[in-house]
């Protein structure tokens, strides 16, 4: 089969309404589940620990902890089976794959959000701009 024919079929099956998100973001994926002859929408909420590129074969992995057990699910990015992807919070991470979260438990497994990082930077710059030896007024 010619390459252009494959590219044509792949381009035809791309989604136009893909939500922009990154690794480390907390997302809620509304996935269509078929049970018998009925179809319903089920939400899967967790942290994106991996995004794999590949045009129409692109996937992303979402991890959540359910009743003390870590659950990971791989979703095709251009699948017609999901209704929508909601980005709940933006994570502030410096790597593309967060597999180290598998070994962490409890509060240690939380990812810092961008809002937390901005507040931390703002307070650090506020405290560093004070003159050495100067007494800050107490609140």
C-alpha positions as a Markdown table, in Angstrom:
| # | Residue | x | y | z |
|---|---|---|---|---|
| 1 | Unk | 0.0 | 0.0 | 0.0 |
| 2 | Unk | 1.3 | 3.4 | -0.8 |
| 3 | Unk | 2.3 | 5.8 | 1.9 |
| 4 | Unk | 0.0 | 8.5 | 0.8 |
| 5 | Unk | -3.1 | 6.2 | 1.1 |
| 6 | Unk | -2.1 | 5.3 | 4.6 |
| 7 | Unk | -1.6 | 9.0 | 5.5 |
| 8 | Unk | -5.0 | 9.8 | 4.0 |
| 9 | Unk | -6.9 | 7.2 | 6.1 |
| 10 | Unk | -5.0 | 8.2 | 9.2 |
| 11 | Unk | -5.7 | 11.9 | 8.7 |
| 12 | Unk | -9.4 | 11.2 | 8.1 |
| 13 | Unk | -9.6 | 9.6 | 11.6 |
| 14 | Unk | -8.0 | 12.4 | 13.6 |
| 15 | Unk | -10.1 | 14.2 | 16.1 |
| 16 | Unk | -10.4 | 18.0 | 15.7 |
| 17 | Unk | -11.5 | 18.7 | 19.3 |
| 18 | Unk | -8.5 | 17.4 | 21.2 |
| 19 | Unk | -8.0 | 19.1 | 24.6 |
| 20 | Unk | -4.5 | 20.5 | 25.2 |
| 21 | Unk | -2.9 | 18.9 | 28.3 |
| 22 | Unk | 0.5 | 17.9 | 29.5 |
| 23 | Unk | 2.2 | 15.2 | 31.6 |
| 24 | Unk | 1.5 | 16.0 | 35.3 |
| 25 | Unk | -2.0 | 17.5 | 34.7 |
| 26 | Unk | -5.0 | 16.1 | 36.6 |
| 27 | Unk | -7.6 | 15.1 | 34.1 |
| 28 | Unk | -11.1 | 13.6 | 34.0 |
| 29 | Unk | -11.7 | 11.4 | 30.9 |
| 30 | Unk | -15.4 | 10.8 | 30.1 |
| 31 | Unk | -15.2 | 7.4 | 28.4 |
| 32 | Unk | -18.2 | 5.8 | 26.7 |
| 33 | Unk | -18.8 | 2.3 | 28.2 |
| 34 | Unk | -21.0 | -0.3 | 26.4 |
| 35 | Unk | -22.8 | -2.7 | 28.7 |
| 36 | Unk | -25.0 | -5.1 | 26.7 |
| 37 | Unk | -27.1 | -2.9 | 24.3 |
| 38 | Unk | -26.8 | 0.2 | 26.5 |
| 39 | Unk | -24.1 | 2.8 | 26.4 |
| 40 | Unk | -23.2 | 5.2 | 29.2 |
| 41 | Unk | -20.4 | 7.6 | 30.0 |
| 42 | Unk | -18.0 | 6.8 | 32.8 |
| 43 | Unk | -15.5 | 9.3 | 34.2 |
| 44 | Unk | -11.9 | 8.2 | 34.9 |
| 45 | Unk | -10.0 | 10.9 | 36.9 |
| 46 | Unk | -6.3 | 10.9 | 37.6 |
| 47 | Unk | -2.8 | 12.2 | 36.8 |
| 48 | Unk | -1.4 | 12.0 | 33.3 |
| 49 | Unk | 1.9 | 10.1 | 33.8 |
| 50 | Unk | 2.8 | 9.6 | 30.1 |
| 51 | Unk | 1.9 | 11.0 | 26.7 |
| 52 | Unk | 3.0 | 9.0 | 23.7 |
| 53 | Unk | 3.2 | 10.8 | 20.3 |
| 54 | Unk | 2.4 | 9.2 | 17.0 |
| 55 | Unk | -0.1 | 11.2 | 14.9 |
| 56 | Unk | -3.3 | 9.2 | 15.0 |
| 57 | Unk | -1.7 | 6.4 | 17.2 |
| 58 | Unk | -1.0 | 8.9 | 20.0 |
| 59 | Unk | -1.9 | 7.7 | 23.5 |
| 60 | Unk | -1.8 | 9.0 | 27.1 |
| 61 | Unk | -1.7 | 7.1 | 30.4 |
| 62 | Unk | -3.8 | 8.2 | 33.4 |
| 63 | Unk | -3.0 | 7.0 | 36.9 |
| 64 | Unk | -5.3 | 7.1 | 39.9 |
| 65 | Unk | -5.4 | 5.4 | 43.3 |
| 66 | Unk | -8.7 | 3.6 | 43.9 |
| 67 | Unk | -9.3 | 2.0 | 47.4 |
| 68 | Unk | -5.5 | 1.9 | 48.0 |
| 69 | Unk | -4.7 | 0.2 | 44.7 |
| 70 | Unk | -3.0 | 2.1 | 41.9 |
| 71 | Unk | -4.9 | 1.9 | 38.6 |
| 72 | Unk | -3.4 | 3.0 | 35.3 |
| 73 | Unk | -5.3 | 3.2 | 32.0 |
| 74 | Unk | -4.0 | 3.9 | 28.5 |
| 75 | Unk | -6.4 | 6.0 | 26.3 |
| 76 | Unk | -6.0 | 6.6 | 22.6 |
| 77 | Unk | -5.9 | 10.3 | 22.0 |
| 78 | Unk | -7.9 | 10.3 | 18.8 |
| 79 | Unk | -10.4 | 7.7 | 19.8 |
| 80 | Unk | -14.1 | 8.3 | 19.2 |
| 81 | Unk | -14.9 | 6.4 | 22.4 |
| 82 | Unk | -14.3 | 9.3 | 24.8 |
| 83 | Unk | -16.7 | 12.1 | 25.0 |
| 84 | Unk | -14.4 | 14.8 | 26.4 |
| 85 | Unk | -11.3 | 15.4 | 28.5 |
| 86 | Unk | -11.5 | 17.9 | 31.3 |
| 87 | Unk | -8.3 | 19.4 | 32.7 |
| 88 | Unk | -8.8 | 19.8 | 36.4 |
| 89 | Unk | -5.4 | 21.2 | 37.4 |
| 90 | Unk | -2.1 | 21.9 | 35.7 |
| 91 | Unk | 0.9 | 20.1 | 37.0 |
| 92 | Unk | 4.3 | 21.6 | 37.4 |
| 93 | Unk | 6.7 | 18.8 | 36.5 |
| 94 | Unk | 10.1 | 18.8 | 34.7 |
| 95 | Unk | 9.9 | 15.4 | 33.1 |
| 96 | Unk | 7.8 | 13.7 | 30.4 |
| 97 | Unk | 7.2 | 10.3 | 32.1 |
| 98 | Unk | 6.2 | 10.2 | 35.8 |
| 99 | Unk | 6.7 | 6.5 | 36.4 |
| 100 | Unk | 8.3 | 7.3 | 39.8 |
| 101 | Unk | 4.8 | 8.0 | 41.1 |
| 102 | Unk | 4.2 | 4.3 | 41.1 |
| 103 | Unk | 6.5 | 3.8 | 44.1 |
| 104 | Unk | 5.2 | 6.7 | 46.1 |
| 105 | Unk | 2.2 | 6.6 | 48.6 |
| 106 | Unk | 0.0 | 9.1 | 50.2 |
| 107 | Unk | 0.9 | 12.8 | 50.2 |
| 108 | Unk | 4.3 | 12.0 | 48.6 |
| 109 | Unk | 2.6 | 11.0 | 45.4 |
| 110 | Unk | 1.1 | 14.4 | 44.9 |
| 111 | Unk | 2.3 | 16.5 | 42.0 |
| 112 | Unk | 2.8 | 20.2 | 42.5 |
| 113 | Unk | 0.4 | 22.4 | 40.6 |
| 114 | Unk | 1.4 | 25.5 | 38.6 |
| 115 | Unk | -0.6 | 27.7 | 41.0 |
| 116 | Unk | 1.4 | 26.4 | 44.0 |
| 117 | Unk | 4.7 | 26.9 | 42.1 |
| 118 | Unk | 3.8 | 30.5 | 41.2 |
| 119 | Unk | 2.8 | 31.2 | 44.8 |
| 120 | Unk | 6.1 | 29.7 | 46.1 |
| 121 | Unk | 8.1 | 31.8 | 43.6 |
| 122 | Unk | 6.2 | 35.0 | 44.6 |
| 123 | Unk | 6.8 | 34.5 | 48.3 |
| 124 | Unk | 10.5 | 33.5 | 47.7 |
| 125 | Unk | 11.1 | 36.7 | 45.6 |
| 126 | Unk | 9.3 | 38.8 | 48.2 |
| 127 | Unk | 11.4 | 37.4 | 51.0 |
| 128 | Unk | 14.7 | 37.7 | 49.1 |
| 129 | Unk | 14.0 | 41.3 | 48.2 |
| 130 | Unk | 14.0 | 42.3 | 51.8 |
| 131 | Unk | 17.2 | 44.0 | 53.1 |
| 132 | Unk | 19.4 | 41.9 | 55.2 |
| 133 | Unk | 18.9 | 42.7 | 58.9 |
| 134 | Unk | 15.7 | 44.5 | 58.2 |
| 135 | Unk | 12.8 | 43.6 | 60.6 |
| 136 | Unk | 9.6 | 42.6 | 58.8 |
| 137 | Unk | 6.4 | 43.7 | 60.4 |
| 138 | Unk | 4.4 | 40.9 | 61.9 |
| 139 | Unk | 0.9 | 40.2 | 60.7 |
